[in-house]
Coordinates of C-alpha atoms and ligand atoms in Angstrom, one line a residue:
M30 CA 94.2 51.7 53.6
T31 CA 91.6 54.3 52.5
A32 CA 92.9 57.4 50.8
M33 CA 91.3 60.5 52.2
I34 CA 93.2 63.0 50.0
E35 CA 95.2 62.2 46.9
I36 CA 97.3 64.9 45.3
N37 CA 98.3 64.2 41.7
H38 CA 100.8 66.2 39.7
L39 CA 100.1 69.4 41.7
K40 CA 101.8 72.5 40.5
K41 CA 101.6 76.0 41.9
S42 CA 103.2 79.2 40.6
F43 CA 103.2 82.7 41.8
G44 CA 103.9 84.7 38.6
E45 CA 107.1 83.3 37.2
N46 CA 108.0 81.5 40.5
E47 CA 107.1 77.9 40.4
V48 CA 106.7 77.1 44.1
L49 CA 105.3 73.5 43.8
K50 CA 106.6 71.3 41.1
D51 CA 104.7 68.1 40.4
I52 CA 103.7 67.1 43.9
N53 CA 102.2 63.6 44.4
V54 CA 101.0 62.6 47.9
T55 CA 98.3 60.5 49.3
V56 CA 96.9 61.1 52.8
N57 CA 95.4 57.9 54.2
K58 CA 92.6 57.7 56.7
G59 CA 93.9 57.7 60.3
E60 CA 97.4 58.6 59.3
V61 CA 99.7 61.2 60.7
L62 CA 101.8 62.7 57.8
T63 CA 104.5 65.2 58.7
I64 CA 106.0 67.7 56.3
I65 CA 109.5 69.0 57.0
G66 CA 111.9 71.2 55.0
S67 CA 113.6 74.5 54.9
S68 CA 111.8 77.8 55.0
G69 CA 110.6 78.7 51.5
S70 CA 110.5 75.1 50.3
G71 CA 106.7 75.3 49.7
K72 CA 105.3 73.5 52.8
S73 CA 102.7 76.2 53.6
T74 CA 101.7 76.6 50.0
L75 CA 101.1 72.8 49.8
L76 CA 98.8 72.9 52.8
R77 CA 97.0 76.0 51.4
C78 CA 96.5 74.3 48.1
I79 CA 95.0 71.2 49.9
N80 CA 92.3 73.3 51.5
L81 CA 92.1 75.6 48.4
L82 CA 93.2 78.8 50.2
E83 CA 95.4 78.8 47.1
K84 CA 94.3 77.7 43.7
P85 CA 96.7 75.1 42.2
T86 CA 98.0 76.1 38.8
S87 CA 97.5 72.5 37.6
G88 CA 97.1 69.0 38.8
A89 CA 94.3 67.2 40.7
I90 CA 93.2 67.0 44.4
L91 CA 91.0 64.0 45.0
Y92 CA 88.9 64.0 48.2
K93 CA 87.5 60.5 48.8
G94 CA 88.2 59.8 45.1
E95 CA 86.5 62.9 43.6
N96 CA 88.5 65.7 42.1
V97 CA 87.7 68.9 44.0
L98 CA 89.1 71.1 41.2
T99 CA 86.3 70.2 38.8
K100 CA 83.9 73.0 38.0
N101 CA 80.8 71.9 39.8
Y102 CA 82.4 70.5 42.9
D103 CA 80.9 71.9 46.2
L104 CA 84.0 73.7 47.5
P105 CA 82.4 75.3 50.7
K106 CA 81.3 71.8 51.7
Y107 CA 84.8 70.4 50.9
R108 CA 86.4 73.0 53.2
T109 CA 84.2 72.0 56.1
H110 CA 85.8 68.5 55.9
L111 CA 89.2 70.0 56.5
G112 CA 90.3 71.7 59.7
M113 CA 93.3 74.1 59.7
V114 CA 95.4 75.3 62.6
F115 CA 97.8 78.2 61.9
Q116 CA 100.9 79.4 63.5
S117 CA 99.1 82.5 64.6
F118 CA 96.0 81.0 66.3
N119 CA 93.5 83.3 64.5
L120 CA 91.0 83.3 67.4
F121 CA 88.2 85.9 67.4
N122 CA 89.4 88.3 70.1
N123 CA 86.0 89.8 70.8
M124 CA 84.5 86.4 71.7
N125 CA 85.2 84.2 74.7
V126 CA 86.7 80.7 74.4
L127 CA 83.3 78.9 74.2
E128 CA 81.9 81.4 71.6
N129 CA 85.0 80.9 69.5
C130 CA 84.3 77.1 69.4
V131 CA 80.5 77.5 68.9
S132 CA 80.2 80.2 66.1
G133 CA 81.4 78.1 63.1
Q134 CA 79.3 75.2 64.1
V135 CA 76.2 77.4 64.2
T136 CA 76.9 79.5 61.1
V137 CA 78.5 77.0 58.8
L138 CA 77.2 73.6 60.0
K139 CA 73.8 75.0 61.1
R140 CA 73.9 73.2 64.4
S141 CA 71.7 74.5 67.2
K142 CA 73.4 76.6 69.9
E143 CA 72.8 73.9 72.5
E144 CA 74.3 71.1 70.4
A145 CA 77.2 73.3 69.4
K146 CA 78.0 74.2 73.0
K147 CA 78.0 70.6 74.0
I148 CA 80.4 69.7 71.2
A149 CA 82.6 72.7 72.0
I150 CA 82.9 71.8 75.6
E151 CA 83.8 68.2 74.8
N152 CA 86.6 69.4 72.6
L153 CA 87.8 72.0 75.0
E154 CA 88.0 69.3 77.6
K155 CA 90.0 67.1 75.2
V156 CA 92.7 69.8 74.8
G157 CA 92.7 70.6 78.5
M158 CA 90.9 73.9 78.2
G159 CA 87.5 73.0 79.8
R160 CA 88.0 75.4 82.6
Y161 CA 88.5 78.4 80.4
V162 CA 85.2 78.6 78.6
S163 CA 84.5 82.2 79.7
A164 CA 88.0 83.5 79.2
K165 CA 88.8 86.0 76.4
P166 CA 91.8 85.1 74.1
A167 CA 93.7 88.1 75.6
Q168 CA 93.7 86.4 79.0
L169 CA 95.3 83.2 77.7
S170 CA 98.9 82.2 77.1
G171 CA 100.0 81.4 73.5
G172 CA 99.9 77.7 74.3
Q173 CA 96.3 78.0 75.7
K174 CA 95.2 80.0 72.6
Q175 CA 96.6 77.4 70.3
R176 CA 94.8 74.6 72.2
V177 CA 91.6 76.6 71.9
A178 CA 92.2 77.0 68.2
I179 CA 92.6 73.2 67.9
A180 CA 89.4 72.6 69.9
R181 CA 87.6 75.1 67.6
S182 CA 88.8 73.2 64.6
L183 CA 87.9 69.8 66.0
S184 CA 84.4 71.1 66.8
M185 CA 83.7 71.2 63.1
N186 CA 84.3 67.4 63.0
P187 CA 86.8 67.6 60.2
D188 CA 87.9 64.4 58.4
V189 CA 91.4 65.8 58.1
M190 CA 93.3 68.3 60.3
L191 CA 96.0 70.4 58.7
F192 CA 98.6 72.1 61.0
D193 CA 100.9 74.7 59.7
E194 CA 103.8 75.1 62.2
P195 CA 101.4 75.2 65.2
T196 CA 104.2 75.8 67.7
S197 CA 106.4 78.2 65.8
A198 CA 104.9 81.4 67.3
L199 CA 105.0 80.0 70.9
D200 CA 107.4 80.8 73.7
P201 CA 109.6 77.7 74.2
E202 CA 107.9 76.8 77.5
M203 CA 104.5 76.6 75.7
V204 CA 105.6 74.3 72.9
G205 CA 105.3 71.0 74.9
E206 CA 101.7 71.4 75.9
V207 CA 100.6 71.9 72.3
L208 CA 102.7 69.0 71.1
L209 CA 101.3 66.8 73.8
T210 CA 97.7 67.8 72.8
M211 CA 98.5 67.0 69.1
K212 CA 100.1 63.7 70.1
A213 CA 96.9 62.7 72.0
L214 CA 94.8 63.6 69.0
A215 CA 97.0 61.5 66.8
E216 CA 96.4 58.5 69.1
T217 CA 92.6 58.9 68.6
G218 CA 93.1 58.0 64.9
L219 CA 92.5 61.5 63.6
T220 CA 93.9 62.0 60.1
M221 CA 96.5 64.8 60.4
V222 CA 98.9 66.6 58.1
I223 CA 101.5 68.6 60.1
V224 CA 104.1 71.0 58.9
T225 CA 106.6 71.3 61.8
H226 CA 110.1 72.2 62.7
E227 CA 109.9 70.0 65.8
M228 CA 112.0 67.1 64.6
G229 CA 111.6 65.0 67.8
F230 CA 107.9 65.3 67.7
A231 CA 107.8 64.5 63.9
R232 CA 109.9 61.4 64.6
D233 CA 107.7 60.4 67.5
V234 CA 104.1 60.8 66.1
S235 CA 104.4 60.4 62.3
D236 CA 103.4 57.4 60.3
R237 CA 105.1 59.0 57.4
V238 CA 107.4 61.9 56.9
I239 CA 107.9 64.0 53.7
F240 CA 111.0 66.1 53.2
M241 CA 110.3 69.0 50.9
D242 CA 113.1 70.9 49.1
K243 CA 112.6 73.7 46.6
G244 CA 109.1 72.8 45.7
V245 CA 109.5 69.1 45.3
I246 CA 109.2 66.1 47.6
A247 CA 112.8 65.2 47.9
E248 CA 112.3 62.2 50.1
E249 CA 109.4 60.3 51.8
G250 CA 109.3 57.5 54.2
T251 CA 108.8 56.3 57.8
P252 CA 110.3 58.4 60.6
E253 CA 113.0 55.8 60.7
D254 CA 113.7 56.1 57.0
I255 CA 114.0 59.8 57.1
F256 CA 115.6 60.5 60.5
V257 CA 117.8 57.4 60.9
H258 CA 118.6 56.3 57.3
P259 CA 118.0 59.3 55.0
K260 CA 119.1 58.4 51.4
E261 CA 119.2 61.8 49.7
E262 CA 122.1 64.2 50.3
R263 CA 119.7 67.1 50.7
T264 CA 117.8 65.3 53.4
K265 CA 121.1 64.6 55.2
A266 CA 122.2 68.2 54.8
F267 CA 118.9 69.5 56.2
L268 CA 118.9 67.2 59.1
A269 CA 122.5 68.1 59.9
R270 CA 121.4 71.8 60.1
V271 CA 118.3 71.2 62.3
L272 CA 119.1 68.3 64.6
Ligands
ADP321 P1 107.4 77.3 53.5 O1 106.1 77.2 54.2 O2 108.1 76.0 53.2 O3 108.4 78.2 54.2 P2 106.0 78.7 51.5 O4 105.0 77.8 50.9 O5 105.5 79.7 52.5 O6 107.2 78.0 52.1 O7 106.7 79.6 50.3 C1 107.3 79.0 49.2 C2 107.6 80.1 48.2 O8 106.4 80.6 47.7 C3 108.4 81.2 48.8 O9 109.4 81.6 47.8 C4 107.4 82.3 48.9 O10 108.0 83.6 48.8 C5 106.4 82.0 47.8 N1 105.1 82.5 48.1 C6 104.3 81.9 49.1 N2 103.1 82.6 49.1 C7 103.1 83.5 48.1 C8 102.2 84.5 47.6 N3 100.9 84.6 48.1 N4 102.6 85.3 46.6 C9 103.8 85.2 46.1 N5 104.7 84.3 46.5 C10 104.4 83.4 47.5
MG322 MG1 105.4 78.0 56.0

């Protein structure tokens, strides 16, 4: 197994509040790692530390073996290797679907418009949104917007995709299409880190599941370990609440 991202002794505080307490995780190439846990346990903060939307208080984040927190590390370049999909889509509402998927490729990756369009269309087709290139976000359902957001992120050719509760803002009838899209991506061998409340999905697609509680990794294992044979009382209590 090749480690893509290695997180060593990561801590993050907001003022007096220590939100992440000595987190150690490795994300391996091609693996689907799911993070579950109660609201406030630090899941989003962990994802935001991985892509450095938040600066860790201490610890190391190694990307392909190099610590990205050292002074001279090329952070803008590092961020282009990570895709992030949020609960709230964050599409550009003034741009149509195709332009949403093209703009980052042109401005950040310096691709030509032609090449960027070709890549955008391939990815929109992958998420079943190929017919909507000219639509504006306002014309789309929540599920369609989220699939466009995924296509936009994929168009940057990230090494790792981070998803922070990608279906939590959706009407229940839209959840399935987004989960199916993510499942299809997982099957292509994409490296994915997914924070989710969808336990059936987590059980189905994950190679590994992490249960977070109050800023620590309380338990980690295969879906079978976590969902069928949880060892820790707090994992059992959490699952009893959500399943
Ligand atoms: P989760 O995603 O598991 O619900 P979060 O990572 O969002 O948890 O939050 C963990 C804790 O960190 C919460 O107590 C939250 O209030 C706190 N927190 C998160 N972001 C900030 C911030 N920018 N400033 C201060 N406190 C924050
Ligand atoms: Mg969160």
